[in-house]
Amino acid sequence: VTGEARLRSAADDAFLADFAELGAFGRTPAGGVDRQAASPADVAQREWFEALLVAHGLRVEYDRIGNQFGCWDRIAGAPYVVVGSHLDSQPTAGRFDGAYGVLAAAHAVFRLMESAEGFRFNVAVVNWFNEEGSRFAPSMMGSAVYTGRLAASDALAVADRTGETVENALARAGFLGTGTGPAMAAAAEIHVEQGRLLENAGTTIGLVTGSWAARKYRVTVVGEQAHSGATVMGDRRDALYGAARVVVAARDLADDYPDRLHTAVGQLEVAPNSPVVVASRVELLLDLRSADVSVLESADDRIRRRIADISQQADVEIELELTHAWDLDDYQAEGVALARRLAEELGLPHQQIRTVAGHDSINLKELAPTVMLFVPSVDGISHNERELTRDDDLLDGLALLTGVVRRLALGDLQASS
Ligand SMILES: [Zn+2]
């Protein structure tokens, strides 16, 4: 941030070298990555990561949903500070999203292994399975099963578009474990911001206080299949036309709440999706997010009314099903304060921030004190091959994460006992 050259330690160089190696898995020509959950590139990077953890003396285990843990077992029977993120990616993505948090977690533990005096807890590095949800919905699957928010049997039965289930994909890759993973005493995650607030402010560290609220829906538009040339216009019940109007309505909805509501349709499934056929059925996934729950509630109401109008005007049936919802969700304030103190000790500029994107740690904080940190994303670019975080920011984040995990392992956020 200051533009001054930073003094790098051998441990810093080791982190950057490992991160460069990790970035080669599923590399795309444009310099991004494609490593969707349990794809060949994801399997290869998991094998590489297991070897790295084992080489540093960690015990690797997989739970029943394929979460990958590198356990540093020091104290028999003690629960773990669980620190990590996810290595899986969207189909064409950047190499920082998730991957930075997993590798930083591993290197934080490698650093702590040199001195762990007074630790009350063990520490486990984690690579959560299928955070992105692009191949298997829903997102944040591994951490949701770990915390019990999602039943393992439901998650394992989810199929991708080819019909392959999570269970088969994990078993085939050799990552289907049996247990529920190491018990958690506290958790930490570091992630790239995926926005530009830190960059705009010239700040290195985001102290994440909570998440935006979100509502996710599956919208099913049902019309009637017909010849797209011959059928008289007035007779058409075009599901794709109805769906297109829903997409536009979602975008218009955001304009009703400037800067306070994000809306998106990220996926369309058109049937039969044939050149000379009026679509009979379209499924789309609609996503509403806001830092204000009352905005979400009124947006929900408005989109339902608009959909009722569209249904009439396009002569199609439209069903709106809420599939996933979370409210404004705060991290424990003590964790934010702890991270702020440590950032100050390290001389790192910091600010509080709310995450718009979902993260595994949002699930974890329901069960244990959890600290969430951000480092800047250049131009806020995310879920894009051009995603970039500068080396110095990666290293500053790693230094802070190491300090946070140390304090968590010492029991700083546990109610005094
Ligand atoms: Zn991520």
Short mmCIF file of C-alpha atoms and ligand atoms in Angstrom, two decimals, residues 85-86 97-98 131-132 189 191 194 358-359 383, ligand 1:
data_model
loop_
_atom_site.label_atom_id
_atom_site.label_comp_id
_atom_site.label_asym_id
_atom_site.label_seq_id
_atom_site.Cartn_x
_atom_site.Cartn_y
_atom_site.Cartn_z
CA SER A 85 -11.24 -21.83 2.97
CA HIS A 86 -11.86 -23.65 -0.33
CA ASP A 97 -10.72 -16.86 -4.50
CA GLY A 98 -10.63 -19.52 -1.77
CA GLU A 131 -17.82 -23.88 -1.65
CA GLU A 132 -18.68 -22.52 -5.09
CA GLU A 189 -10.77 -17.74 7.40
CA HIS A 191 -10.29 -14.46 1.71
CA GLN A 194 -14.18 -9.58 -4.15
CA GLY A 358 -21.12 -16.03 1.15
CA HIS A 359 -18.20 -17.74 2.85
CA HIS A 383 -15.23 -14.80 -10.30
ZN ZN B 1 -14.42 -18.03 -2.23
#
